[in-house]
Amino acid sequence: MKQLFSLPGELAENRKLIFRLAKNDFKTKYAGSYLGILWAFVQPVVTVLVYWFVFGLVRKGSPKEVPFVLWLISGLVPWFYFQDALVQGTNSLIEYSYLVKKVVFKISILPIVKIVSGLFVHLFFVLFVLLMYLLYGYLPTVYTLQIVYYSFCALCLALAISYTTSAVVVFFRDLTHMITIILQVGVWLTPIMWDFADMGINPYSWIARILKINPMYYVVAGYRNALVDHQWFWEHPWQTAYFWLVTLLLFLFGTKLFRRLKVHFADVL
């Protein structure tokens, strides 16, 4: 129990520092380029347009009553955030190696600094999604408020995994490339650009159950529940309980490994 609450306590205690570092990280990431922070938004927008163009040609319609592009971006946006947060969180100790070498600095806040930094771009895309829905005549509802909850879910999951990956990548740099490949495969294993019905898969079959083991399924489905299906997260109690149990176990494992290895970080970096 002490391990469970000690790190969240540190994060809460240093929340102002985390926000300042995250804001500075977001600003400096694109410093020196002519378009500056606009590059943070260009690539995801282009990716959405490419997927829309390609899948819009091969599909006859949307799995739901909303237009296909609305169904598509409601799944892509949370994945974009999770993908960026996990990659950035994994490399946080390497990127901030000069802070890791400072004895008095609490390096445990570095993974969440990168993950919070990604929230600025994610907030833009949430607004972009809502604007797209408005342009198509779909007004926000009370269910839309759940986007805040599911964004928090994606943040917690990315943070839980990042404590393990950020600690291991210091000693095994190839892990960054492995995570990139896993994410490239994961985007197709998660029902983002396809639906179980499209693939002829029964949602209650063993194949579907295996695919639902992926905790990001809960987040992606949650965004669509908030924007398209208009369902509350407590209407899926087993999926909710499973997601938070997996996230908690990943967090406990990651923080324990992080604390065990952190005494060697400065020497290796």
XYZ file of C-alpha atoms in Angstrom:
269
model
C 0.000 0.000 0.000
C 2.901 2.346 0.737
C 4.308 1.748 -2.727
C 0.864 2.249 -4.253
C 0.356 5.739 -2.779
C 3.928 7.062 -2.451
C 4.484 7.828 -6.134
C 1.051 9.407 -6.736
C 1.814 11.487 -3.661
C 5.065 12.669 -5.214
C 3.300 13.536 -8.458
C 0.604 15.483 -6.621
C 3.192 17.288 -4.517
C 5.134 18.362 -7.616
C 2.107 19.074 -9.836
C 3.094 22.727 -10.442
C 6.612 21.745 -11.452
C 5.234 18.997 -13.693
C 2.934 21.440 -15.474
C 5.716 24.018 -15.940
C 8.109 21.424 -17.333
C 5.379 19.987 -19.582
C 4.515 23.418 -20.964
C 8.184 24.193 -21.567
C 8.681 20.768 -23.183
C 5.815 21.429 -25.575
C 7.207 24.830 -26.553
C 10.825 23.734 -27.033
C 9.996 20.558 -28.953
C 9.358 22.548 -32.130
C 11.605 25.534 -31.433
C 13.741 26.571 -34.378
C 11.304 25.517 -37.113
C 9.401 28.082 -39.148
C 5.979 26.641 -38.422
C 6.817 25.951 -34.778
C 4.157 24.074 -32.821
C 1.980 23.776 -35.937
C 4.020 20.687 -36.808
C 2.503 19.014 -33.743
C -0.893 19.169 -35.443
C 0.028 18.731 -39.115
C 1.100 15.075 -39.043
C -1.968 13.693 -37.196
C -4.323 15.730 -39.399
C -2.611 14.430 -42.555
C -2.799 10.872 -41.173
C -6.541 11.243 -40.539
C -7.057 12.575 -44.084
C -5.065 9.695 -45.601
C -7.006 7.057 -43.649
C -10.260 8.786 -44.524
C -9.370 8.848 -48.225
C -8.165 5.247 -48.380
C -10.848 3.635 -46.230
C -13.535 5.939 -47.574
C -12.915 4.468 -51.017
C -13.049 0.821 -49.998
C -15.924 1.095 -47.548
C -19.528 1.492 -48.570
C -20.508 3.153 -45.337
C -19.972 3.523 -41.631
C -20.513 0.793 -39.023
C -22.791 3.290 -37.287
C -25.361 5.832 -38.378
C -22.824 8.684 -38.306
C -20.627 9.387 -41.373
C -17.527 7.226 -41.611
C -15.070 10.073 -41.025
C -16.718 10.873 -37.674
C -16.595 7.220 -36.648
C -12.939 7.020 -37.754
C -11.573 10.088 -35.959
C -13.331 9.160 -32.724
C -11.069 6.094 -32.604
C -7.904 7.630 -34.047
C -7.637 10.601 -31.682
C -7.241 8.617 -28.431
C -4.814 6.251 -30.163
C -2.689 9.188 -31.390
C -2.416 10.469 -27.831
C -1.574 7.082 -26.318
C 1.004 6.388 -29.021
C 2.752 9.733 -28.580
C 2.553 9.592 -24.768
C 4.062 6.104 -24.605
C 6.942 6.895 -26.985
C 7.731 10.210 -25.304
C 7.362 8.760 -21.808
C 9.698 5.897 -22.700
C 12.435 8.302 -23.814
C 11.916 10.822 -21.001
C 14.959 9.817 -18.926
C 17.243 9.804 -21.954
C 16.008 13.186 -23.151
C 16.296 14.723 -19.687
C 19.542 12.967 -18.796
C 20.980 16.221 -17.406
C 18.193 16.264 -14.801
C 18.639 12.581 -13.995
C 22.231 13.293 -12.984
C 21.116 15.900 -10.445
C 20.952 14.236 -7.044
C 18.228 16.488 -5.637
C 15.866 16.228 -8.613
C 12.945 13.777 -8.359
C 13.331 11.914 -11.612
C 10.099 10.011 -11.002
C 8.168 12.988 -12.412
C 9.911 12.928 -15.815
C 7.702 10.308 -17.529
C 4.530 12.177 -16.600
C 6.063 15.476 -17.782
C 6.261 14.085 -21.325
C 2.797 12.533 -21.074
C 1.210 15.777 -19.845
C 3.055 17.642 -22.608
C 1.228 15.494 -25.137
C -2.103 16.543 -23.625
C -1.797 19.972 -25.240
C -1.931 18.420 -28.706
C -4.599 15.961 -27.584
C -6.785 18.834 -26.355
C -6.542 20.438 -29.785
C -7.662 17.229 -31.474
C -10.556 16.744 -29.082
C -11.752 20.224 -30.067
C -11.107 19.296 -33.710
C -13.302 16.194 -33.324
C -16.104 18.180 -31.690
C -15.904 20.758 -34.484
C -16.145 18.014 -37.112
C -19.229 16.607 -35.395
C -20.761 20.093 -35.311
C -20.099 20.620 -39.024
C -21.961 17.389 -39.726
C -24.844 18.511 -37.536
C -24.126 16.405 -34.437
C -24.300 18.529 -31.294
C -22.409 17.581 -28.117
C -24.461 15.744 -25.520
C -24.013 15.019 -21.845
C -22.308 11.762 -22.891
C -19.572 13.815 -24.573
C -18.258 14.799 -21.130
C -16.907 11.256 -20.818
C -14.078 12.235 -23.165
C -12.396 13.737 -20.091
C -12.653 10.396 -18.295
C -11.379 8.330 -21.221
C -8.502 10.780 -21.834
C -7.560 10.285 -18.194
C -7.701 6.521 -18.782
C -5.279 6.825 -21.716
C -2.966 9.011 -19.606
C -2.925 6.528 -16.719
C -2.298 3.565 -19.005
C 0.551 5.326 -20.821
C 2.074 6.407 -17.498
C 1.801 2.916 -16.010
C 3.633 1.388 -18.975
C 6.148 4.245 -19.228
C 7.584 3.620 -15.766
C 8.683 0.192 -16.973
C 9.807 1.187 -20.462
C 11.614 4.392 -19.396
C 13.614 2.429 -16.818
C 14.497 -0.438 -19.181
C 15.366 1.725 -22.215
C 18.215 3.349 -20.276
C 19.997 -0.032 -20.357
C 18.456 -1.426 -23.546
C 18.094 1.309 -26.186
C 16.600 -1.070 -28.759
C 13.384 -1.032 -26.737
C 12.387 2.259 -28.402
C 12.358 0.603 -31.834
C 10.518 -2.414 -30.459
C 7.788 -0.183 -28.998
C 7.423 1.600 -32.338
C 6.848 -1.726 -34.088
C 4.407 -2.894 -31.402
C 2.412 0.322 -31.803
C 2.374 -0.086 -35.593
C 0.865 -3.541 -35.150
C -1.344 -2.450 -32.260
C -3.183 0.168 -34.286
C -4.467 -2.631 -36.538
C -5.248 -5.056 -33.720
C -7.352 -2.376 -32.034
C -10.753 -1.816 -33.726
C -9.965 1.735 -34.837
C -10.282 1.527 -38.616
C -12.422 -1.585 -38.613
C -15.352 -2.997 -36.717
C -16.059 -6.547 -35.535
C -19.094 -6.681 -37.822
C -16.972 -5.636 -40.828
C -14.583 -8.502 -40.189
C -17.403 -10.994 -39.687
C -16.392 -11.488 -36.054
C -18.984 -12.144 -33.395
C -18.355 -9.578 -30.592
C -18.715 -12.406 -28.062
C -16.519 -14.944 -29.869
C -13.146 -16.086 -28.534
C -11.330 -14.019 -31.183
C -13.123 -10.875 -30.025
C -12.372 -11.689 -26.396
C -8.667 -12.017 -27.201
C -8.641 -8.682 -29.031
C -10.422 -7.041 -26.094
C -7.535 -8.014 -23.808
C -5.774 -4.969 -25.230
C -6.592 -2.224 -22.655
C -6.660 0.422 -25.401
C -9.787 -1.286 -26.717
C -11.576 0.115 -23.665
C -10.388 3.669 -24.382
C -11.158 3.606 -28.108
C -14.571 2.031 -27.539
C -15.156 4.570 -24.782
C -14.611 7.519 -27.112
C -17.144 6.048 -29.488
C -19.552 5.387 -26.638
C -19.244 9.067 -25.697
C -19.586 10.469 -29.216
C -21.528 7.921 -31.265
C -23.289 5.250 -29.208
C -24.204 7.501 -26.252
C -23.452 5.007 -23.507
C -22.050 5.591 -20.021
C -18.865 3.880 -18.928
C -20.644 2.247 -15.988
C -22.843 0.418 -18.475
C -19.749 -1.722 -19.147
C -18.717 -2.635 -15.586
C -16.608 -5.670 -16.451
C -14.585 -3.843 -19.097
C -14.118 -0.905 -16.727
C -12.984 -3.147 -13.876
C -10.635 -5.061 -16.191
C -9.056 -1.885 -17.557
C -8.318 -0.380 -14.146
C -7.063 -3.694 -12.764
C -4.590 -4.075 -15.651
C -3.511 -0.433 -15.365
C -3.017 -0.767 -11.611
C -0.923 -3.925 -11.976
C 1.195 -2.312 -14.701
C 1.655 0.753 -12.495
C 2.731 -1.301 -9.476
C 5.164 -3.353 -11.525
C 6.537 -0.288 -13.330
C 7.070 1.837 -10.240
C 8.740 -1.037 -8.382
C 11.120 -1.639 -11.285
C 11.731 2.100 -11.684
C 12.692 2.510 -8.020
C 14.943 -0.521 -8.128
C 16.854 0.636 -11.214
C 16.972 4.411 -10.650
C 20.163 4.268 -8.588
C 21.972 3.177 -11.772
C 20.425 5.707 -14.163
C 22.995 8.475 -13.629
C 25.911 6.082 -14.142
C 24.560 4.668 -17.407
C 23.395 7.994 -18.832
